[in-house]
Coordinates of C-alpha atoms and ligand atoms in Angstrom, one line a residue:
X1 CA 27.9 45.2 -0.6
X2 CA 29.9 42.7 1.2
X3 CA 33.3 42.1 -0.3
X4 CA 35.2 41.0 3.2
X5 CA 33.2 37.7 4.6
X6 CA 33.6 37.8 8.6
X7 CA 31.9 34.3 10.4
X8 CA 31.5 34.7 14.1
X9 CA 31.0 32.2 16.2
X10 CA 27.7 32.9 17.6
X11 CA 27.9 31.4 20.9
X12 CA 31.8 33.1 22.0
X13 CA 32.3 35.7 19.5
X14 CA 35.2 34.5 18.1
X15 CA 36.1 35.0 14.4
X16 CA 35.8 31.1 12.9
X17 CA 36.4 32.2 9.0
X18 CA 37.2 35.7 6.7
X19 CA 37.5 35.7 3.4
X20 CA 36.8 37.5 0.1
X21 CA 33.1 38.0 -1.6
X22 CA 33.3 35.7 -5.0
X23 CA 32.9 36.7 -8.5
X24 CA 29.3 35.2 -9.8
X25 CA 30.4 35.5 -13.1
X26 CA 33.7 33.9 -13.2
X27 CA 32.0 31.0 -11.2
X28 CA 29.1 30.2 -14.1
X29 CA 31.5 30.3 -16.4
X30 CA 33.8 27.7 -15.0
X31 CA 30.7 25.5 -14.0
X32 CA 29.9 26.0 -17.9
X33 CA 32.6 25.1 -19.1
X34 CA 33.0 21.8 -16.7
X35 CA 29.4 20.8 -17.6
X36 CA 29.5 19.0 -21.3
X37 CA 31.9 16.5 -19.9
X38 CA 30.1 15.8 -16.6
X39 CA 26.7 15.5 -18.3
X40 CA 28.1 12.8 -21.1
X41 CA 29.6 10.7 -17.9
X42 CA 27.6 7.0 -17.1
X43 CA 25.1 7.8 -13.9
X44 CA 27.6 4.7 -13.1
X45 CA 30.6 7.4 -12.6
X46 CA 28.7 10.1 -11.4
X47 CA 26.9 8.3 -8.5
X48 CA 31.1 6.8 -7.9
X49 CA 31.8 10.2 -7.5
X50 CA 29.3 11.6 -5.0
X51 CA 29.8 8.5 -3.4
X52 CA 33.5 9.0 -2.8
X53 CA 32.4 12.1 -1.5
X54 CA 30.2 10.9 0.9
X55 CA 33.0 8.6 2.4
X56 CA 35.1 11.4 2.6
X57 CA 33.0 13.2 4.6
X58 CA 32.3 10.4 6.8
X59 CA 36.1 10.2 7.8
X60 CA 35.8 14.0 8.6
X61 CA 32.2 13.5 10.3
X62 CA 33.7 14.5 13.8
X63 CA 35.4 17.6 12.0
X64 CA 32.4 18.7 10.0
X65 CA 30.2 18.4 12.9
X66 CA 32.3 20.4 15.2
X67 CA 32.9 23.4 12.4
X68 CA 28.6 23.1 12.7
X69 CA 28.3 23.9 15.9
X70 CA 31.0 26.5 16.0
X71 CA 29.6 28.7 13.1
X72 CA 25.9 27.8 13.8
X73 CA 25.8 27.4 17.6
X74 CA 23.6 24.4 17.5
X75 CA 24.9 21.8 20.3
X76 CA 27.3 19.1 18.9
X77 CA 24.7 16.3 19.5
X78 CA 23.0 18.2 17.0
X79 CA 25.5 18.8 14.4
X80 CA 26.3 15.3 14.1
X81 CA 22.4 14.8 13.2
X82 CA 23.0 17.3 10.6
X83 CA 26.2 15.4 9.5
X84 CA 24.3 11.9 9.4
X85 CA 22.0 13.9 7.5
X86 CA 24.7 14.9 4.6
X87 CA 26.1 11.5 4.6
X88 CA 23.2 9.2 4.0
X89 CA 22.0 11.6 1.5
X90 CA 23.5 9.9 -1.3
X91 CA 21.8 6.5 -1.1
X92 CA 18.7 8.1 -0.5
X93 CA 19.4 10.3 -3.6
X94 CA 20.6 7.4 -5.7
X95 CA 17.2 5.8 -4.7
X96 CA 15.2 8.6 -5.4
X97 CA 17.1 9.2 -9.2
X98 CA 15.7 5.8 -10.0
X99 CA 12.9 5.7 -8.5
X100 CA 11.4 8.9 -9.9
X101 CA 13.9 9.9 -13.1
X102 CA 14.9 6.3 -14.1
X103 CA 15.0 5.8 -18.0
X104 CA 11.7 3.8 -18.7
X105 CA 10.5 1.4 -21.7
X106 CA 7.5 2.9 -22.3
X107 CA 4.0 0.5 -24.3
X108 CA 4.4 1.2 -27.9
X109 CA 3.2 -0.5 -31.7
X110 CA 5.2 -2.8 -32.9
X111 CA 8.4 -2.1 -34.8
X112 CA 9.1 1.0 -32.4
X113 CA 10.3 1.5 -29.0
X114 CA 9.3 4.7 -26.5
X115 CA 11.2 5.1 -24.1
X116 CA 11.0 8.1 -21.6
X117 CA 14.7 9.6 -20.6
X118 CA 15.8 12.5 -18.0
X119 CA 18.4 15.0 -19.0
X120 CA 19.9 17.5 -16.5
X121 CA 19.2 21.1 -17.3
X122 CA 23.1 22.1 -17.0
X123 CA 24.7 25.1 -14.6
X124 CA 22.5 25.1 -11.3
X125 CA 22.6 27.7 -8.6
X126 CA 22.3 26.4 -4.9
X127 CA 21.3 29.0 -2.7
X128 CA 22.0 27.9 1.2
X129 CA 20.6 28.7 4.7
X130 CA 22.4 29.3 7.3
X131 CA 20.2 26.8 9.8
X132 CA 21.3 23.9 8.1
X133 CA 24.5 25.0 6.7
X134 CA 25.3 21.8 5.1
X135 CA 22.7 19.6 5.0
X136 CA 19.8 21.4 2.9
X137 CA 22.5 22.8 0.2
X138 CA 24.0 19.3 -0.5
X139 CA 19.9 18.2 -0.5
X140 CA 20.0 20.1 -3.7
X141 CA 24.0 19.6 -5.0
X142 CA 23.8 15.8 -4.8
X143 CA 20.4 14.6 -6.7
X144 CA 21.8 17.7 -8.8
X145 CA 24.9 16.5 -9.6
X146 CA 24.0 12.4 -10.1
X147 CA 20.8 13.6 -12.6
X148 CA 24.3 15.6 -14.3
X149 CA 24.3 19.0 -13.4
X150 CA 26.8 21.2 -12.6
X151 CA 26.7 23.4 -9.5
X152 CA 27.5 26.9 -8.2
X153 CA 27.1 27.3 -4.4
X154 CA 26.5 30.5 -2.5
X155 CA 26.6 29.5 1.1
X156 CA 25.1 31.7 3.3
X157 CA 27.2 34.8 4.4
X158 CA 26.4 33.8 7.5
X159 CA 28.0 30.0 7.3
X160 CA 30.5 30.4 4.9
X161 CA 33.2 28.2 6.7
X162 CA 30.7 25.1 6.4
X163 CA 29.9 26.2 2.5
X164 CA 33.4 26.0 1.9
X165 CA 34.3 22.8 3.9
X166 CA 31.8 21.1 1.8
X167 CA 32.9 22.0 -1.7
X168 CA 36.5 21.2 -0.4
X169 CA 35.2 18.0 0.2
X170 CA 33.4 17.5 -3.2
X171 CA 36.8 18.8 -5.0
X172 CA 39.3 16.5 -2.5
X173 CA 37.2 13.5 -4.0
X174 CA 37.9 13.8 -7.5
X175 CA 35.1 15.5 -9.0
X176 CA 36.6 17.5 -12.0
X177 CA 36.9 21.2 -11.6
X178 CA 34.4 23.5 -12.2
X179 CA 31.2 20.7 -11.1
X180 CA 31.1 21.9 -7.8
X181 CA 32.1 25.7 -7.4
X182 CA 31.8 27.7 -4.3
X183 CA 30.9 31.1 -4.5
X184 CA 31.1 33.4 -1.6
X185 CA 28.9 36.3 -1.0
X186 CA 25.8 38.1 0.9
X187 CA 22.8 38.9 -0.5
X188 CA 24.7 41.0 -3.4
X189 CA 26.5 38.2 -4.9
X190 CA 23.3 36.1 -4.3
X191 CA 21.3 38.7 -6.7
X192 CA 24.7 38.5 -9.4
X193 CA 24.3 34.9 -9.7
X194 CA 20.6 34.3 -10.2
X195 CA 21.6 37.9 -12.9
X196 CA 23.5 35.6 -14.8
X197 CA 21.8 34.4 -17.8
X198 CA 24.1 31.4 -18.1
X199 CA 22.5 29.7 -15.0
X200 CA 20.0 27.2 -16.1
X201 CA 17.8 27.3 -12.7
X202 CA 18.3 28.2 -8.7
X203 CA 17.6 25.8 -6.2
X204 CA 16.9 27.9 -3.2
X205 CA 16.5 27.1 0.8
X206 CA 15.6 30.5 2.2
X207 CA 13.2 33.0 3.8
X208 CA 9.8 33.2 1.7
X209 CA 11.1 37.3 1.5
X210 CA 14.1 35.9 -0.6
X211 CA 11.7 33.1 -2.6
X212 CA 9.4 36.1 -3.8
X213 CA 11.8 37.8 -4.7
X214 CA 13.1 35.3 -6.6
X215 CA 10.2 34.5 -8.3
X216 CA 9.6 37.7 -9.0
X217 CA 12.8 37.9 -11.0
X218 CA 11.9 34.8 -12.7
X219 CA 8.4 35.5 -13.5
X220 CA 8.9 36.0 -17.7
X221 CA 11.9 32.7 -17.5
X222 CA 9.7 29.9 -17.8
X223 CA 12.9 28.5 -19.5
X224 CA 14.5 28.4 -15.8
X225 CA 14.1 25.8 -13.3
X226 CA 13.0 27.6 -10.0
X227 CA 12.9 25.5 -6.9
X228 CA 11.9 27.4 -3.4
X229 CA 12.2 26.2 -0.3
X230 CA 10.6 28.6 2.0
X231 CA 9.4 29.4 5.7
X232 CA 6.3 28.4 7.5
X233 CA 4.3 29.9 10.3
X234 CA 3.7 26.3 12.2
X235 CA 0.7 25.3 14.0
X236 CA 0.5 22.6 16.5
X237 CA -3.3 22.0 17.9
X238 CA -3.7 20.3 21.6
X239 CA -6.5 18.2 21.7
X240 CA -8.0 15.6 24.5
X241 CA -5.3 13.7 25.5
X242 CA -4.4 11.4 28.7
X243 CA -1.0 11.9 28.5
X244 CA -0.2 15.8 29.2
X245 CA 3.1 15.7 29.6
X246 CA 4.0 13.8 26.6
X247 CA 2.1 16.7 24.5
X248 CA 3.7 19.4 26.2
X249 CA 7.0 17.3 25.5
X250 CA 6.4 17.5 21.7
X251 CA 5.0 21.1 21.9
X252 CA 8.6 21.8 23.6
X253 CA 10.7 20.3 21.0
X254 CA 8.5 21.1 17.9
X255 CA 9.4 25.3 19.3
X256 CA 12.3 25.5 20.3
X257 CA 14.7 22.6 19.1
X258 CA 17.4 24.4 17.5
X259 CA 16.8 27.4 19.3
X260 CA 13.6 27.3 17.1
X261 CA 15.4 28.3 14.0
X262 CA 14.0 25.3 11.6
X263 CA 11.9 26.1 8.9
X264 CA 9.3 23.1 10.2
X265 CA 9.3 24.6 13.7
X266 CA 5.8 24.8 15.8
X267 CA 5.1 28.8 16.0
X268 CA 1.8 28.4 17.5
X269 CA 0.1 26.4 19.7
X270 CA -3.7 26.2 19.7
X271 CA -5.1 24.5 22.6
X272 CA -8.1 23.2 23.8
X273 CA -10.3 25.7 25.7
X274 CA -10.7 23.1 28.5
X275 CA -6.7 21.8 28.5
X276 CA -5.4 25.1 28.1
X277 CA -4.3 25.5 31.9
X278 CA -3.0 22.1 32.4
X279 CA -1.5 22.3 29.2
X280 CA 0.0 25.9 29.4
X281 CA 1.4 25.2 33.0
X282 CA 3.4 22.3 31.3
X283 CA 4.7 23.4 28.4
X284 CA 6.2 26.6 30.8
X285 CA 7.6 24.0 33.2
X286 CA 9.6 21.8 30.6
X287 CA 10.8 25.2 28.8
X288 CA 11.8 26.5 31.7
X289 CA 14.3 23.7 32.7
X290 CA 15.6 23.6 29.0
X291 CA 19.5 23.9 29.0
X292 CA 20.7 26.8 27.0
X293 CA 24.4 27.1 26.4
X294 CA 27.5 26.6 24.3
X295 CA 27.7 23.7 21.8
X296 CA 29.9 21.8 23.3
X297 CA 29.2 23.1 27.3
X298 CA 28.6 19.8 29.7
X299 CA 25.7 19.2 30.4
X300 CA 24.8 19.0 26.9
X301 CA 22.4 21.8 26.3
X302 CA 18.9 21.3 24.7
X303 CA 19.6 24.0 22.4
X304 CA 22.5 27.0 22.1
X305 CA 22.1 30.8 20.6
X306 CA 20.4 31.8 17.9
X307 CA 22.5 32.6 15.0
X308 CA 24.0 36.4 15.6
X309 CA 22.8 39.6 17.8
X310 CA 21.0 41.0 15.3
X311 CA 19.0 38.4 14.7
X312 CA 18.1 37.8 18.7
X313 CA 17.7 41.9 18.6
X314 CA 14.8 41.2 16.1
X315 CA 13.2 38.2 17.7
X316 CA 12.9 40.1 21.2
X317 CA 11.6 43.1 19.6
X318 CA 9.0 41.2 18.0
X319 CA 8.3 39.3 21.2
X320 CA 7.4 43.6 22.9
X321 CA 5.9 43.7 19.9
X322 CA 3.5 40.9 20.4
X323 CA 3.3 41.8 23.8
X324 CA 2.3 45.8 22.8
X325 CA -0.8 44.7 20.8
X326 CA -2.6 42.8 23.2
X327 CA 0.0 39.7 23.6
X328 CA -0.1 38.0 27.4
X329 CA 3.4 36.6 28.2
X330 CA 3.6 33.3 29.7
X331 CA 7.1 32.9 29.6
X332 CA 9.4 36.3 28.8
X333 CA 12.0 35.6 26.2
X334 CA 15.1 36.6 28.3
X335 CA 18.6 37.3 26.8
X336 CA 20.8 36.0 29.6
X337 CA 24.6 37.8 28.0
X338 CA 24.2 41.2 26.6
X339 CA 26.7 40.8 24.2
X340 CA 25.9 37.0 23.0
X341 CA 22.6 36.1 21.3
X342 CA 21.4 33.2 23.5
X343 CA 18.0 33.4 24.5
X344 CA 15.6 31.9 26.4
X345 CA 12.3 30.5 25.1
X346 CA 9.4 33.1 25.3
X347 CA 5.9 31.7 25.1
X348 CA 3.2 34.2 24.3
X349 CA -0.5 33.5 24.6
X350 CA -1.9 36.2 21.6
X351 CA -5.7 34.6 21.3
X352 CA -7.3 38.4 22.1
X353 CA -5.0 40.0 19.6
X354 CA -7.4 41.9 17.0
X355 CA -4.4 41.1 14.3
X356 CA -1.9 38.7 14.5
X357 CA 1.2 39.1 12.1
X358 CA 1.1 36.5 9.8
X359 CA 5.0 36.2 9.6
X360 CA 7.5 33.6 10.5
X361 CA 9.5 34.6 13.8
X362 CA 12.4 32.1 13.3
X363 CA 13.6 31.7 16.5
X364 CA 12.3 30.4 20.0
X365 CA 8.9 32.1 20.2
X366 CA 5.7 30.2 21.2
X367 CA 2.8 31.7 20.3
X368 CA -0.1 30.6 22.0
X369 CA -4.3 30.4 20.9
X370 CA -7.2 29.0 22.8
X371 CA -10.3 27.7 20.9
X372 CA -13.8 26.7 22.0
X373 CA -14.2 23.5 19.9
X374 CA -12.4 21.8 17.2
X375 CA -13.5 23.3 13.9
X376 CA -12.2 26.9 15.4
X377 CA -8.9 25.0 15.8
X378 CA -8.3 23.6 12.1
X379 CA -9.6 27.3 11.4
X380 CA -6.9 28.7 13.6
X381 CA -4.2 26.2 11.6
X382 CA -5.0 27.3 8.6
X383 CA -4.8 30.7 9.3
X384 CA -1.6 31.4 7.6
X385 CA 0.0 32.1 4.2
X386 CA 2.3 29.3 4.8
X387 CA 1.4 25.9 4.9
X388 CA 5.0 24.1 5.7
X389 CA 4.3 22.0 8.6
X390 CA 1.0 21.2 10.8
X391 CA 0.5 18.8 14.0
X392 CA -1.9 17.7 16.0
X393 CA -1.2 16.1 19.4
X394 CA -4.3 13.9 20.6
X395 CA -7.4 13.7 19.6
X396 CA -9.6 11.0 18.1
X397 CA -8.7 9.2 15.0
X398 CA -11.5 10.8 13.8
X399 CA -10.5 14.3 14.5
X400 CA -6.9 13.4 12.9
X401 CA -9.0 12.4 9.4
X402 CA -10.6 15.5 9.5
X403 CA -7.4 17.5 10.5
X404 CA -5.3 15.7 7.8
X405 CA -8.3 16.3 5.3
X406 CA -8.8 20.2 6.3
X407 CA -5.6 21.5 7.0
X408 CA -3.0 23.1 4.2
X409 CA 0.5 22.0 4.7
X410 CA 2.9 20.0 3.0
X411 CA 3.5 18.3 6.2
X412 CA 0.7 17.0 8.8
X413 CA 1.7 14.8 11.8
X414 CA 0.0 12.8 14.1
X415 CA 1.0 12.9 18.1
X416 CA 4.8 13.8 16.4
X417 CA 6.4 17.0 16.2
X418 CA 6.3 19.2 13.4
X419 CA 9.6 19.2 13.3
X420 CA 12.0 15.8 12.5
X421 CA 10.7 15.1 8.5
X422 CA 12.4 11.7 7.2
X423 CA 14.9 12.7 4.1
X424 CA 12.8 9.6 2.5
X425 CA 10.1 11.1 2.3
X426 CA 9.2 14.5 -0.2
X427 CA 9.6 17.9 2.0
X428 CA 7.4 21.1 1.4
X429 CA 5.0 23.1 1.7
X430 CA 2.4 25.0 0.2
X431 CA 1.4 29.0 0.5
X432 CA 4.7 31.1 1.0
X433 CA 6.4 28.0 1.9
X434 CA 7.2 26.4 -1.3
X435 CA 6.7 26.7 -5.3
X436 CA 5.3 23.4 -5.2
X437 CA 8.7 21.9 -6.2
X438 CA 9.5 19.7 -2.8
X439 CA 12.8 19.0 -2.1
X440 CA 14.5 16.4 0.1
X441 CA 13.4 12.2 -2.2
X442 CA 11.5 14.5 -4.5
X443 CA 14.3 16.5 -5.7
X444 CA 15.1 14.3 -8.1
X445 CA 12.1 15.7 -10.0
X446 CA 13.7 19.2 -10.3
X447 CA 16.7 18.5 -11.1
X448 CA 16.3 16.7 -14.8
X449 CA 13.6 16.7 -17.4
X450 CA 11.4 14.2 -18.7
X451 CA 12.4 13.5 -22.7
X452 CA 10.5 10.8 -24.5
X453 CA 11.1 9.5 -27.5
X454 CA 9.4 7.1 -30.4
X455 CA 11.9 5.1 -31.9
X456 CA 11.9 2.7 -34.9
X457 CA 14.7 1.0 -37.1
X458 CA 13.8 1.8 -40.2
X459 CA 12.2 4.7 -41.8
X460 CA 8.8 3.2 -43.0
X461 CA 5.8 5.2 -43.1
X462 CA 2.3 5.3 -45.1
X463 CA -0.7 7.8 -45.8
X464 CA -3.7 5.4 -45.0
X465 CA -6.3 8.1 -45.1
X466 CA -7.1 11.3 -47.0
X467 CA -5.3 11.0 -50.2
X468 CA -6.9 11.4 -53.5
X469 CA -6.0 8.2 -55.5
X470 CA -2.8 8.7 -57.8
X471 CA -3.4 9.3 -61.9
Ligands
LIG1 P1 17.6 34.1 3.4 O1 16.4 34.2 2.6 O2 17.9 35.4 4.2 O3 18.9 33.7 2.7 C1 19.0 32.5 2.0 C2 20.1 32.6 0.9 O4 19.7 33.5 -0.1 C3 21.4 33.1 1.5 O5 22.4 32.4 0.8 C4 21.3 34.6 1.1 O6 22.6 35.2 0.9 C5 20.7 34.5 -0.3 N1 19.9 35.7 -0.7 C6 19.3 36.6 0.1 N2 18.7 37.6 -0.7 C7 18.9 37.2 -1.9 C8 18.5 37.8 -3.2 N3 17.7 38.9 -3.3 N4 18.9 37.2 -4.3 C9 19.6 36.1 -4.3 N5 20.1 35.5 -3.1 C10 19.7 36.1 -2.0 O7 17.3 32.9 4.5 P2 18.1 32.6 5.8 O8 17.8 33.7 6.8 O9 19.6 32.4 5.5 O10 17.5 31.2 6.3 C11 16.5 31.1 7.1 C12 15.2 30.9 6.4 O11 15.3 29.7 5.6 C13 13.9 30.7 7.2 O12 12.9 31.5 6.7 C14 13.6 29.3 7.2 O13 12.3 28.9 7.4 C15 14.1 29.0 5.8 N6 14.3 27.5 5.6 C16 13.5 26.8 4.8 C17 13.7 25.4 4.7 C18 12.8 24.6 3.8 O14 13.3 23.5 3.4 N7 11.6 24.9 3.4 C19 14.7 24.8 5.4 C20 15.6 25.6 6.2 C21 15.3 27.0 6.3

């Protein structure tokens, strides 16, 4: 169990953050005990107070984004995307709470109203990532906390600083205690606080290992809102295109933007039997001058470390594993300092594999599969138990209808990365990606209820059918 909370900075090795593992319980029941009043607030006051929030954060936008890249590793251009991100959030969740959970006048008889409502189901977990340390956990806290939940947030142990900058923020902006509560904790404290049987749902952004898991536990607690956003195992097909370099450009940035730790990333490429070399030959000459450094190293790097050693221990062995059951390397995946998890992107061409591991490699590996025509290649797509993200790059409009017909993902692109998904738009996926309960404008949808109710004045009512006549 981890009580002492260490965050390194990935990309030097220094120590960013230590603290103490919380107490689960003692952080439920302060969220309970703050909820009655918060729920009874106007939306008016509620959306004020997420919005003095997001203000807040705006001033600090420069700090935020730099504490990103420090515990994360993720080059500063980036973190200020991911600070954008958290910022424009709340209109979009304002939006999407009256756009999808707005009270509603509903047709009715005369002398009655019906009117459809949304209540908030009370004490919500938020379970974070450490990819997008702040922006997918407020994607759940803030159309949470407008639809009038309360909130207990368990950062990952691996980005706690951000977790805790965050709910520092919500408390600085005069959100009354106990709404938003951090909770600090691994794994352990994770499993205490989805225990606790005064937490009305979990809102989770994780690995589909942890989302089973979950759902597992959950499996005889229908009464518990369960919202899981999981993994994928990404295709991107390569069809007939004029403009090779352009594809190979979006193949590039699909794999291995954020050192290819994003859950919408492009694992594997399937390519055109006829394109493959000229394909192949670009993709490797675009990832091989990719800048890999430190956040905030000049010239600004495409992308920095993944997120620990252990983690870049894993993905190479995985890449000799590939390589040990029949994988052909294009590119080796390379780590450049011993001690540091940088790494370069490996691209691995695995279409005579007798069995390829279904499982999502979250890091810079490109997987590679040649197909004769273009049935085999929706085929190949499909060949997952995920279904998060899906592109193809060229083609006929033609082949596109039949690609966005056939294929099974909850996102399918057009000559666009896989990678990029608007925060206006519903994002999820299908398979062990997602519990069919999108998140990003479509949160709003998990986070309250549907109550309807018939209402009349008076109390007037009459038999007009069935009775037997009175003596
Ligand atoms: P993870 O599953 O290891 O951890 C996620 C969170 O759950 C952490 O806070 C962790 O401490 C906690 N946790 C772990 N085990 C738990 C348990 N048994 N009970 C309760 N809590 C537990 O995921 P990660 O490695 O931090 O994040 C990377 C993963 O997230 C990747 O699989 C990626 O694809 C996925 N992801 C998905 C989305 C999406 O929107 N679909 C977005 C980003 C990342």
């Amino acid at each position: 169990m981890l009580t002492q909370l260490i965050s390194v900075e990935p990309a030097t090795g220094a120590i960013l953050w230590q603290g103490e593992a919380g107490d689960a319980d003692a952080a439920v029941a302060n969220a309970r005990q703050a909820w009655p009043t918060w729920a009874a607030l106007p939306l008016t006051k509620r959306i004020e107070a997420v919005r003095r929030y997001s203000n807040r954060i705006r001033t600090q936008s420069e700090q935020l984004s730099e504490l990103i890249a420090r515990e994360t590793g993720k080059p500063i251009w980036e973190s200020r995307t991911e600070v954008e991100a958290v910022i424009n959030k709340i209109d979009i969740s304002v939006r999407a709470y009256a756009e999808r959970t707005a009270q509603r006048q509903l047709p009715s008889q005369p002398n009655m109203r019906a009117a459809m409502r949304h209540k908030p189901h009370g004490v919500l977990a938020v379970l974070g990532p450490y990819n997008f340390p702040a922006h997918l956990p407020n994607g759940h806290i803030v159309p949470a906390l407008i639809a009038g939940n309360v909130v207990v947030f368990k950062p990952s142990e691996k980005t706690p600083a951000v977790g805790a900058f965050l709910v520092d923020a919500f408390s600085k902006s005069g959100l009354p205690d106990g709404v938003v509560n951090i909770l600090q904790g691994g794994p352990d404290v994770g499993k205490a606080l989805t225990a606790n049987d005064d937490i009305d749902g979990v809102l989770f952004t994780g690995s589909a290992q942890t989302g089973v898991a979950l759902n597992r536990q959950f499996a005889s607690r229908p009464d518990k809102i369960l919202a899981l956003e999981m993994g994928g195992n990404n295709p991107i097909i390569v069809w007939d295109t004029d403009d090779i370099h352009s594809a190979a450009v979006l193949v590039v940035q699909s794999a291995f933007l954020s050192a290819g730790q994003r859950c919408s990333a492009a694992s594997r490429m399937i390519v055109k039997d006829e394109l493959y070399d000229r394909v192949v030959k670009e993709v490797k000459r675009i990832a091989d001058r990719l800048i890999i450094d430190e956040p905030f190293s000049k010239p600004a790097p495409f992308m920095g470390p993944v997120i620990d050693n252990e983690v870049a221990d894993g993905l190479t062995e995985s890449f000799l594993a590939l390589m040990t059951h029949g994988g052909r390397p294009i590119k080796h995946m390379a780590r450049p300092l011993d001690e540091r998890p940088f790494l370069t992107p490996g691209i691995i061409d695995v279409t005579d594999m007798e069995e390829r591991p279904d499982i999502e490699l979250f890091g810079p590996i490109l997987q590679v599969i040649r197909v004769p025509d273009f049935e085999s290649a929706i085929a190949e797509a499909n060949n997952t138990r995920y279904g998060l993200s899906a592109a193809l790059i060229g083609g006929s409009a033609k082949q596109y209808d039949q690609f966005w017909s056939n294929s099974r993902a909850g996102i399918v692109n057009w000559n666009k990365m896989t990678v990029g998904a608007s925060s206006e738009a519903p994002f999820g996926g299908i398979g062990l990606s997602g519990n069919h309960r999108p998140s990003a404008f479509y949160a709003a949808d998990y986070c309250a209820y549907p109550v309807v109710s018939m209402e009349a004045e008076q109390t007037r009512a009459s038999i007009g059918i069935g009775l037997k006549d009175e003596d």
